[in-house]
């Protein structure tokens, strides 16, 4: 797991540098530069040189701990940092480093407590409040992140990153009017901010005006615009052109922009298809599962490809008084990764060796990790889309759960992914060939599980939900063993944070005119041809 961003904590304790010779200090700074530039070997060599000159230096030992975290050895870094903090208990940099180590060890609560402590020590530091707000958001404490980000903006009104992130949080909380105002405020201060333009466009219920499109067309070609900002602007223009029915222009700029993103964020389609084959093979063989058939009854999984209606499905379920919508959780992959590390064997190669006791242990581990979501309601959801790959493992460790597979027209799914600029992951989404191959991998996997486990896996077809919402919602609740409740029909009235790209859309009544691909005609024929086997089902 990569550590959340806790960088740039203000250093108010130069005591850590006391006693260092100029040569040792020079080598330390070189080690730090190389480390953050990704040159680990050079960083290690420079640090070894500094350690030879000053082995007991607090700063040398601190940077050693930082390197351990960067090498996925956070458990080794924690005791070292705690020892250093006994000598310098109020050092914000040491506290920041310990927070990163706690995040690396998946002790998120401890890490957030440390970031709160930094804010207590530096109440006038906009960056400290920004870091706290960002990590609260990243750990799904959406409501709690807003005050921290507001405080950062109060202290530093021109803190563009804090204001943009605050606008993102407002979208998740459903305050779309204020979110739009914040994005526009950012663009007044920093017209070339790609994240602000993307955030503005990602309020999918509001279209950019002709004036905003013209302004963006001018900005995107101006010198001095960063490459990442320019790529975000290209995606925004693609969406804006589509909204204004300028389909050939939308296709051209999205194709050109995504080709550049794909080069920066490569995807190995062959490797992933091979992984799907290996996982499928291991779960087709006889294997054990947890003994307790009720283990996991308190969790509902929603799997899908992105942009397939999973957020809508979760919003419907979360409107039920017994269900808490937890959105996209990473706990399934964390549980499986931890077991792989324990066994020193990658998933799924240990599946055949797992006993019922092992699967029960993994199931209980998952339930413990997600217990915070069931404090006020007895049932919680987990809608991490790529959990479809782990369907077999989920059913083995949580026999009592139900899995809802959200399925949408294949061409609409792939095109909608192609238009979306994801903050992290989903590298397959920037190439239509990769998208088609991934869809077919997903399709064959979920068809297998639907046929094998029809009582525990349900296909929730997006188009059917739009065409006959009451019947589909009743069937969905029944499959999830939930009594019908009228509130599920009024899902758009539910007040909750929604942490996905569809945050604005699910707060509106159902719209039946969401299909877009027919407008592109022959431009999408190659995609249709690649998806023919799924379309001909």
Coordinates of C-alpha atoms in Angstrom, one line a residue:
X1 CA 0.0 0.0 0.0
X2 CA 1.4 3.4 -0.9
X3 CA 1.4 6.0 1.9
X4 CA -1.1 8.8 1.7
X5 CA 0.4 12.2 1.1
X6 CA 1.7 13.6 4.3
X7 CA 4.6 15.5 2.7
X8 CA 5.8 19.0 3.4
X9 CA 5.1 19.2 7.2
X10 CA 6.8 22.3 8.5
X11 CA 10.1 21.7 10.2
X12 CA 10.3 23.7 13.4
X13 CA 13.0 21.6 15.2
X14 CA 16.4 22.1 13.7
X15 CA 17.7 20.4 16.8
X16 CA 17.6 17.2 14.8
X17 CA 20.5 18.6 12.7
X18 CA 22.7 19.5 15.7
X19 CA 26.2 18.2 15.6
X20 CA 26.2 17.2 11.9
X21 CA 29.3 18.1 10.0
X22 CA 28.9 19.9 6.7
X23 CA 29.9 16.7 4.8
X24 CA 27.4 14.6 6.7
X25 CA 24.7 17.2 6.1
X26 CA 25.5 17.3 2.4
X27 CA 25.2 13.5 2.1
X28 CA 21.9 13.5 4.0
X29 CA 20.4 16.1 1.7
X30 CA 21.7 14.1 -1.3
X31 CA 20.1 10.9 0.1
X32 CA 16.8 12.7 0.6
X33 CA 16.8 14.2 -2.9
X34 CA 17.6 10.8 -4.4
X35 CA 14.9 9.0 -2.3
X36 CA 12.1 11.3 -3.4
X37 CA 13.4 11.2 -7.0
X38 CA 12.9 7.5 -6.9
X39 CA 16.7 6.6 -7.1
X40 CA 16.7 4.3 -4.1
X41 CA 20.2 2.8 -4.7
X42 CA 21.9 6.2 -4.8
X43 CA 19.8 7.3 -1.8
X44 CA 21.0 4.3 0.2
X45 CA 24.6 4.8 -0.7
X46 CA 24.4 8.5 0.4
X47 CA 22.7 7.6 3.6
X48 CA 25.3 5.0 4.4
X49 CA 28.0 7.7 4.0
X50 CA 26.2 10.0 6.3
X51 CA 25.7 7.2 8.9
X52 CA 29.4 6.4 8.8
X53 CA 30.1 10.1 9.8
X54 CA 27.3 10.5 12.3
X55 CA 25.8 7.1 13.3
X56 CA 23.8 8.5 16.3
X57 CA 22.4 11.5 14.5
X58 CA 18.6 11.9 14.9
X59 CA 18.4 13.1 11.3
X60 CA 20.3 10.2 10.0
X61 CA 18.2 7.7 11.9
X62 CA 15.0 9.6 10.8
X63 CA 15.9 9.3 7.1
X64 CA 16.7 5.6 7.6
X65 CA 13.2 5.1 8.9
X66 CA 11.8 7.1 6.0
X67 CA 13.7 4.8 3.6
X68 CA 12.2 1.7 5.4
X69 CA 8.7 3.0 4.7
X70 CA 9.6 3.6 1.1
X71 CA 10.7 0.0 0.9
X72 CA 7.4 -1.3 2.3
X73 CA 9.0 -2.0 5.7
X74 CA 6.8 0.3 7.8
X75 CA 6.7 -2.1 10.7
X76 CA 10.5 -1.7 11.1
X77 CA 10.3 2.1 10.8
X78 CA 7.7 2.6 13.6
X79 CA 9.8 1.6 16.7
X80 CA 12.7 3.7 15.4
X81 CA 10.5 6.8 14.9
X82 CA 8.8 6.3 18.3
X83 CA 12.2 6.2 19.9
X84 CA 13.3 9.4 18.2
X85 CA 10.0 11.1 19.3
X86 CA 10.8 10.3 22.9
X87 CA 13.7 12.8 22.5
X88 CA 11.8 15.2 20.3
X89 CA 8.1 14.7 21.2
X90 CA 6.8 17.8 19.4
X91 CA 8.8 17.5 16.2
X92 CA 6.2 17.8 13.4
X93 CA 8.5 16.2 10.8
X94 CA 9.1 13.1 13.0
X95 CA 5.4 13.0 13.6
X96 CA 4.7 13.2 9.9
X97 CA 7.1 10.4 9.2
X98 CA 5.5 8.2 11.9
X99 CA 2.1 8.9 10.4
X100 CA 3.4 7.6 7.1
X101 CA 4.7 4.5 8.8
X102 CA 1.3 3.9 10.5
X103 CA -0.4 4.3 7.1
X104 CA 2.0 1.8 5.6
X105 CA 1.1 -0.6 8.4
X106 CA -2.6 0.1 7.7
X107 CA -3.1 1.6 11.2
X108 CA -5.1 4.4 9.7
X109 CA -6.6 5.6 13.0
X110 CA -3.2 6.0 14.6
X111 CA -1.9 7.9 11.6
X112 CA -4.9 10.3 11.6
X113 CA -4.4 10.9 15.3
X114 CA -0.8 11.9 14.6
X115 CA -1.9 14.3 11.9
X116 CA -4.4 15.8 14.3
X117 CA -1.5 16.2 16.8
X118 CA 0.5 18.1 14.2
X119 CA -2.4 20.5 13.7
X120 CA -2.5 21.1 17.5
X121 CA 1.2 21.9 17.4
X122 CA 0.9 24.1 14.3
X123 CA -2.6 25.6 14.4
X124 CA -1.6 28.3 12.0
X125 CA -0.1 26.0 9.4
X126 CA -2.4 25.8 6.3
X127 CA -0.4 22.9 5.0
X128 CA -0.8 20.9 8.2
X129 CA -4.6 21.3 8.0
X130 CA -4.6 20.5 4.3
X131 CA -2.6 17.2 4.9
X132 CA -5.1 16.2 7.7
X133 CA -8.1 17.0 5.4
X134 CA -6.6 15.1 2.5
X135 CA -5.9 12.0 4.5
X136 CA -9.3 12.1 6.2
X137 CA -10.9 12.2 2.8
X138 CA -8.7 9.4 1.5
X139 CA -9.7 7.3 4.5
X140 CA -13.4 8.0 3.8
X141 CA -14.0 10.4 6.7
X142 CA -15.6 12.8 4.3
X143 CA -17.7 14.9 6.7
X144 CA -14.6 15.2 9.0
X145 CA -12.3 16.3 6.2
X146 CA -14.4 19.4 5.3
X147 CA -13.6 21.5 8.5
X148 CA -9.9 20.7 8.2
X149 CA -9.8 21.9 4.6
X150 CA -11.9 25.0 5.4
X151 CA -9.3 25.9 8.1
X152 CA -6.5 25.5 5.6
X153 CA -8.3 27.9 3.2
X154 CA -9.0 30.4 6.0
X155 CA -5.3 30.5 6.8
X156 CA -4.1 30.6 3.2
X157 CA -6.9 31.6 0.7
X158 CA -4.5 31.1 -2.3
X159 CA -3.8 27.4 -1.3
X160 CA -5.1 26.1 -4.6
X161 CA -4.7 22.4 -3.7
X162 CA -6.7 22.8 -0.5
X163 CA -9.5 24.8 -2.2
X164 CA -9.8 22.3 -5.0
X165 CA -9.9 19.4 -2.6
X166 CA -12.5 21.2 -0.5
X167 CA -14.6 21.6 -3.7
X168 CA -14.2 17.8 -4.3
X169 CA -15.4 17.1 -0.8
X170 CA -18.4 19.4 -1.3
X171 CA -19.4 17.4 -4.4
X172 CA -19.2 14.1 -2.4
X173 CA -21.4 15.7 0.3
X174 CA -23.9 16.9 -2.3
X175 CA -23.4 20.6 -2.0
X176 CA -23.0 21.1 -5.7
X177 CA -23.7 24.8 -5.8
X178 CA -20.9 25.7 -3.4
X179 CA -18.6 23.2 -5.0
X180 CA -19.0 24.9 -8.4
X181 CA -18.3 28.2 -6.7
X182 CA -15.1 26.9 -5.2
X183 CA -13.9 25.5 -8.5
X184 CA -14.6 28.8 -10.2
X185 CA -12.7 30.6 -7.4
X186 CA -9.7 28.4 -8.0
X187 CA -9.8 29.1 -11.7
X188 CA -9.9 32.8 -11.0
X189 CA -6.7 32.4 -9.0
X190 CA -5.1 29.7 -11.1
X191 CA -6.7 29.6 -14.6
X192 CA -4.5 26.7 -15.7
X193 CA -5.4 24.3 -12.8
X194 CA -6.3 21.0 -14.5
X195 CA -7.8 19.5 -11.3
X196 CA -10.1 22.4 -10.9
X197 CA -11.3 22.2 -14.5
X198 CA -11.8 18.5 -14.2
X199 CA -13.7 18.9 -10.9
X200 CA -15.9 21.5 -12.5
X201 CA -16.7 19.2 -15.4
X202 CA -17.1 16.2 -13.1
X203 CA -20.2 17.7 -11.7
X204 CA -21.9 15.7 -14.4
X205 CA -25.3 17.4 -13.9
X206 CA -23.9 20.8 -15.0
X207 CA -22.5 21.5 -18.4
X208 CA -19.8 23.9 -19.2
X209 CA -21.0 27.1 -21.0
X210 CA -19.9 28.1 -24.4
X211 CA -17.8 30.9 -22.8
X212 CA -16.1 28.4 -20.5
X213 CA -15.4 26.1 -23.5
X214 CA -13.8 29.0 -25.4
X215 CA -11.7 29.9 -22.4
X216 CA -10.5 26.3 -22.0
X217 CA -9.7 26.0 -25.7
X218 CA -7.4 29.0 -25.3
X219 CA -5.8 27.9 -22.1
X220 CA -5.0 24.4 -23.3
X221 CA -2.6 25.6 -25.9
X222 CA -0.9 28.3 -23.9
X223 CA 2.8 27.8 -23.0
X224 CA 3.6 27.3 -19.3
X225 CA 0.6 24.9 -18.7
X226 CA 1.9 21.8 -17.0
X227 CA 1.5 18.5 -18.8
X228 CA -0.8 17.0 -16.2
X229 CA -3.0 20.1 -16.3
X230 CA -3.1 20.0 -20.1
X231 CA -4.2 16.3 -20.0
X232 CA -7.0 17.1 -17.5
X233 CA -8.1 20.0 -19.8
X234 CA -8.2 17.6 -22.8
X235 CA -10.6 15.3 -20.9
X236 CA -12.7 18.2 -19.9
X237 CA -13.0 19.5 -23.4
X238 CA -14.0 16.0 -24.6
X239 CA -16.9 15.9 -22.1
X240 CA -17.9 19.5 -23.0
X241 CA -17.9 18.8 -26.7
X242 CA -20.1 15.7 -26.2
X243 CA -22.5 17.7 -24.0
X244 CA -22.8 20.2 -26.8
X245 CA -23.2 17.5 -29.5
X246 CA -19.9 18.1 -31.1
X247 CA -19.2 14.4 -31.3
X248 CA -16.3 14.2 -33.9
X249 CA -14.4 16.8 -31.9
X250 CA -15.1 15.0 -28.7
X251 CA -13.8 11.7 -30.1
X252 CA -10.6 13.4 -31.5
X253 CA -9.5 15.2 -28.4
X254 CA -10.4 12.2 -26.1
X255 CA -8.4 9.8 -28.3
X256 CA -5.4 12.1 -28.5
X257 CA -5.5 13.0 -24.8
X258 CA -5.9 9.4 -23.6
X259 CA -3.1 8.2 -25.8
X260 CA -0.8 10.5 -24.0
X261 CA -2.1 9.4 -20.6
X262 CA -1.7 5.8 -21.5
X263 CA 1.9 6.3 -22.3
X264 CA 2.4 7.8 -18.9
X265 CA 0.3 5.1 -17.1
X266 CA 0.9 1.9 -19.1
X267 CA -1.3 -1.2 -18.8
X268 CA -0.2 -4.8 -19.5
X269 CA -3.4 -6.3 -21.0
X270 CA -1.7 -9.7 -21.5
X271 CA -0.5 -9.9 -18.0
X272 CA -3.9 -9.0 -16.6
X273 CA -5.7 -11.5 -18.7
X274 CA -3.2 -14.1 -17.5
X275 CA -4.0 -13.2 -13.9
X276 CA -7.7 -13.6 -14.6
X277 CA -7.1 -17.1 -16.1
X278 CA -5.0 -18.1 -13.1
X279 CA -7.6 -16.9 -10.5
X280 CA -10.4 -18.6 -12.4
X281 CA -8.4 -21.8 -12.7
X282 CA -7.7 -22.0 -8.9
X283 CA -11.3 -21.4 -8.0
X284 CA -12.6 -23.9 -10.5
X285 CA -10.6 -26.6 -8.6
X286 CA -12.1 -28.1 -5.4
X287 CA -11.3 -25.8 -2.5
X288 CA -12.4 -25.2 1.1
X289 CA -14.5 -22.3 2.5
X290 CA -15.5 -21.0 5.9
X291 CA -17.7 -23.4 7.8
X292 CA -20.2 -20.9 9.2
X293 CA -22.8 -20.3 6.4
X294 CA -23.9 -17.0 8.1
X295 CA -20.4 -15.5 8.2
X296 CA -20.6 -12.2 6.3
X297 CA -24.4 -11.7 6.3
X298 CA -23.8 -8.2 7.5
X299 CA -22.0 -7.2 4.3
X300 CA -23.3 -6.6 0.7
X301 CA -20.7 -6.5 -2.1
X302 CA -21.3 -4.5 -5.3
X303 CA -18.8 -5.3 -8.1
X304 CA -18.6 -4.0 -11.6
X305 CA -16.4 -2.3 -14.1
X306 CA -16.3 1.5 -13.5
X307 CA -19.2 3.6 -14.9
X308 CA -21.6 0.6 -14.8
X309 CA -24.2 1.8 -12.3
X310 CA -22.6 0.6 -9.1
X311 CA -22.9 4.0 -7.4
X312 CA -26.6 4.1 -8.2
X313 CA -27.1 0.5 -6.9
X314 CA -25.3 1.4 -3.7
X315 CA -27.4 4.6 -3.3
X316 CA -30.6 2.5 -3.6
X317 CA -29.4 0.0 -1.0
X318 CA -28.1 2.8 1.3
X319 CA -31.5 4.4 1.2
X320 CA -32.8 1.4 3.2
X321 CA -32.8 2.0 6.9
X322 CA -30.8 -1.2 7.6
X323 CA -27.9 -0.4 5.2
X324 CA -24.9 1.9 5.5
X325 CA -23.2 2.7 2.2
X326 CA -19.5 2.5 2.7
X327 CA -18.5 3.0 -1.0
X328 CA -15.2 1.7 -2.4
X329 CA -13.3 -0.2 0.3
X330 CA -9.9 -1.7 -0.3
X331 CA -10.1 -4.3 2.5
X332 CA -10.6 -7.4 0.4
X333 CA -7.3 -6.8 -1.4
X334 CA -5.6 -5.9 1.9
X335 CA -6.8 -9.1 3.6
X336 CA -5.6 -11.2 0.6
X337 CA -2.3 -9.4 0.4
X338 CA -1.7 -9.9 4.1
X339 CA -2.4 -13.6 3.8
X340 CA -0.1 -13.8 0.8
X341 CA 2.7 -12.2 2.8
X342 CA 2.1 -14.5 5.7
X343 CA 2.3 -17.6 3.5
X344 CA 5.1 -16.1 1.3
X345 CA 3.1 -17.1 -1.7
X346 CA 1.0 -14.9 -4.0
X347 CA -2.7 -15.1 -4.3
X348 CA -4.3 -17.3 -5.7
X349 CA -1.5 -19.9 -5.5
X350 CA -2.3 -20.6 -1.8
X351 CA -6.1 -21.2 -2.3
X352 CA -5.8 -24.9 -2.5
X353 CA -3.9 -25.0 0.8
X354 CA -6.4 -22.8 2.7
X355 CA -8.5 -24.7 5.3
X356 CA -12.0 -23.7 6.5
X357 CA -10.3 -22.3 9.6
X358 CA -8.1 -20.1 7.3
X359 CA -11.1 -18.8 5.3
X360 CA -13.0 -18.1 8.5
X361 CA -10.0 -16.2 9.9
X362 CA -9.8 -14.1 6.7
X363 CA -13.5 -13.4 6.8
X364 CA -13.4 -12.3 10.4
X365 CA -10.4 -10.1 9.6
X366 CA -12.4 -8.4 6.8
X367 CA -15.4 -7.9 9.2
X368 CA -13.1 -6.4 11.8
X369 CA -11.5 -4.0 9.3
X370 CA -14.9 -2.8 8.1
X371 CA -16.7 -2.7 11.5
X372 CA -16.8 1.1 11.6
X373 CA -19.4 1.1 8.9
X374 CA -21.9 -0.9 10.9
X375 CA -21.9 1.1 14.1
X376 CA -25.3 2.7 13.4
X377 CA -26.8 0.2 10.9
X378 CA -26.5 -3.6 10.9
X379 CA -25.5 -4.0 7.3
X380 CA -22.8 -2.2 5.2
X381 CA -21.9 -2.2 1.5
X382 CA -18.6 -2.6 -0.2
X383 CA -18.6 -1.4 -3.8
X384 CA -15.0 -1.6 -4.8
X385 CA -15.5 -2.3 -8.5
X386 CA -12.4 -4.5 -9.1
X387 CA -13.5 -6.9 -6.4
X388 CA -15.1 -8.9 -9.3
X389 CA -11.7 -10.5 -9.7
X390 CA -11.9 -11.7 -6.1
X391 CA -15.5 -13.1 -6.2
X392 CA -14.3 -16.6 -5.4
X393 CA -12.3 -15.5 -2.4
X394 CA -15.1 -13.3 -1.1
X395 CA -17.6 -16.2 -1.3
X396 CA -15.1 -18.6 0.4
X397 CA -14.3 -16.3 3.3
X398 CA -17.8 -14.8 3.8
X399 CA -20.3 -17.5 2.8
X400 CA -23.2 -15.5 4.1
X401 CA -22.7 -12.4 1.9
X402 CA -24.4 -11.5 -1.3
X403 CA -22.6 -10.1 -4.4
X404 CA -24.4 -7.7 -6.8
X405 CA -22.7 -7.5 -10.2
X406 CA -23.6 -4.2 -11.9
X407 CA -23.7 -4.7 -15.6
X408 CA -24.2 -2.1 -18.3
X409 CA -24.2 -2.2 -22.1
X410 CA -20.6 -3.1 -23.0
X411 CA -20.0 -0.3 -25.5
X412 CA -21.6 2.3 -23.2
X413 CA -19.4 1.0 -20.3
X414 CA -16.2 1.2 -22.2
X415 CA -16.9 4.6 -23.7
X416 CA -17.9 6.0 -20.4
X417 CA -14.7 4.8 -18.8
X418 CA -12.7 6.2 -21.8
X419 CA -14.2 9.7 -21.0
X420 CA -13.4 9.5 -17.3
X421 CA -10.0 10.7 -16.0
X422 CA -9.4 8.6 -12.9
X423 CA -7.3 10.0 -10.1
X424 CA -5.5 6.7 -9.5
X425 CA -5.6 3.2 -11.0
X426 CA -7.8 2.0 -13.9
X427 CA -4.9 2.4 -16.4
X428 CA -6.8 0.2 -18.8
X429 CA -9.3 3.0 -19.3
X430 CA -7.2 5.2 -21.6
X431 CA -7.1 2.8 -24.6
X432 CA -10.2 1.3 -26.2
X433 CA -8.5 -1.9 -27.1
X434 CA -7.5 -2.4 -23.5
X435 CA -11.0 -1.6 -22.3
X436 CA -12.5 -4.1 -24.7
X437 CA -10.1 -6.8 -23.5
X438 CA -10.8 -6.1 -19.9
X439 CA -14.5 -6.1 -20.4
X440 CA -14.3 -9.6 -21.9
X441 CA -12.2 -10.8 -19.0
X442 CA -14.7 -9.4 -16.6
X443 CA -17.7 -10.7 -18.6
X444 CA -16.5 -14.3 -18.7
X445 CA -15.6 -14.2 -15.0
X446 CA -18.9 -12.9 -13.8
X447 CA -20.9 -15.2 -16.1
X448 CA -19.2 -18.1 -14.5
X449 CA -20.0 -17.0 -11.0
X450 CA -23.6 -16.1 -11.9
X451 CA -24.1 -19.6 -13.3
X452 CA -22.3 -21.4 -10.4
X453 CA -23.7 -19.4 -7.5
X454 CA -27.1 -17.9 -8.6
X455 CA -28.3 -17.7 -5.0
X456 CA -25.3 -15.5 -3.9
X457 CA -24.5 -13.6 -7.1
X458 CA -27.0 -11.4 -9.0
X459 CA -26.7 -9.5 -12.2
X460 CA -28.1 -6.0 -11.8
X461 CA -28.5 -4.7 -15.3
X462 CA -28.3 -0.9 -15.5
X463 CA -30.7 -0.6 -18.5
X464 CA -33.3 -2.8 -16.8
X465 CA -33.2 -0.6 -13.7
X466 CA -33.8 2.5 -15.8
X467 CA -36.7 0.9 -17.7
X468 CA -38.5 -0.6 -14.7
X469 CA -37.1 0.8 -11.4
X470 CA -39.7 -0.5 -9.0
X471 CA -39.5 -4.1 -10.2
X472 CA -35.8 -4.1 -10.2
X473 CA -35.5 -2.4 -6.8
X474 CA -37.9 -4.9 -5.2
X475 CA -35.9 -7.8 -6.7
X476 CA -32.6 -6.3 -5.6
X477 CA -33.8 -5.9 -2.0
X478 CA -35.2 -9.4 -2.0
X479 CA -31.9 -10.8 -3.2
X480 CA -30.1 -8.9 -0.4
X481 CA -32.6 -10.4 2.1
X482 CA -33.9 -6.9 2.9
X483 CA -37.6 -6.2 3.4
X484 CA -39.0 -3.7 0.9
X485 CA -38.9 -0.2 2.2
X486 CA -40.3 2.8 0.3
X487 CA -37.2 4.9 1.0
X488 CA -35.3 2.8 -1.5
X489 CA -37.5 4.2 -4.2
X490 CA -36.5 7.7 -3.1
X491 CA -32.8 7.0 -3.1
X492 CA -32.0 10.4 -4.6
X493 CA -33.2 12.1 -1.4
X494 CA -30.7 10.3 0.8
X495 CA -28.2 12.5 2.5
X496 CA -24.8 10.8 2.6
X497 CA -21.4 11.2 1.2
X498 CA -20.8 9.5 -2.2
X499 CA -17.2 9.0 -3.0
X500 CA -17.2 8.3 -6.7
X501 CA -17.5 10.1 -10.1
X502 CA -21.3 9.7 -10.0
X503 CA -21.7 11.6 -6.8
X504 CA -23.9 14.3 -8.4
X505 CA -25.9 12.0 -10.7
X506 CA -27.2 9.7 -8.0
X507 CA -28.8 12.6 -6.1
X508 CA -31.2 13.1 -9.0
X509 CA -34.2 11.0 -10.1
X510 CA -33.4 8.3 -12.7
X511 CA -32.8 9.6 -16.2
X512 CA -33.4 7.2 -19.1
X513 CA -31.3 9.1 -21.7
X514 CA -27.9 8.2 -20.5
X515 CA -26.7 6.3 -23.6
X516 CA -24.3 8.2 -25.7
X517 CA -22.4 5.9 -28.1
X518 CA -25.0 5.8 -30.9
X519 CA -24.1 9.5 -31.5
X520 CA -20.6 8.6 -32.5
X521 CA -21.7 6.3 -35.4
X522 CA -18.9 4.5 -37.2
X523 CA -16.2 6.1 -35.0
X524 CA -16.9 3.4 -32.4
X525 CA -17.4 0.5 -34.8
X526 CA -13.9 -0.9 -34.0
X527 CA -14.9 -1.0 -30.3
X528 CA -18.2 -2.7 -31.1
X529 CA -16.4 -5.3 -33.2
X530 CA -14.0 -6.1 -30.3
X531 CA -17.0 -6.5 -27.9
X532 CA -19.0 -8.6 -30.3
X533 CA -18.9 -11.7 -28.2
X534 CA -20.3 -9.8 -25.2
X535 CA -22.9 -8.0 -27.4
X536 CA -24.1 -11.3 -28.9
X537 CA -24.9 -12.8 -25.5

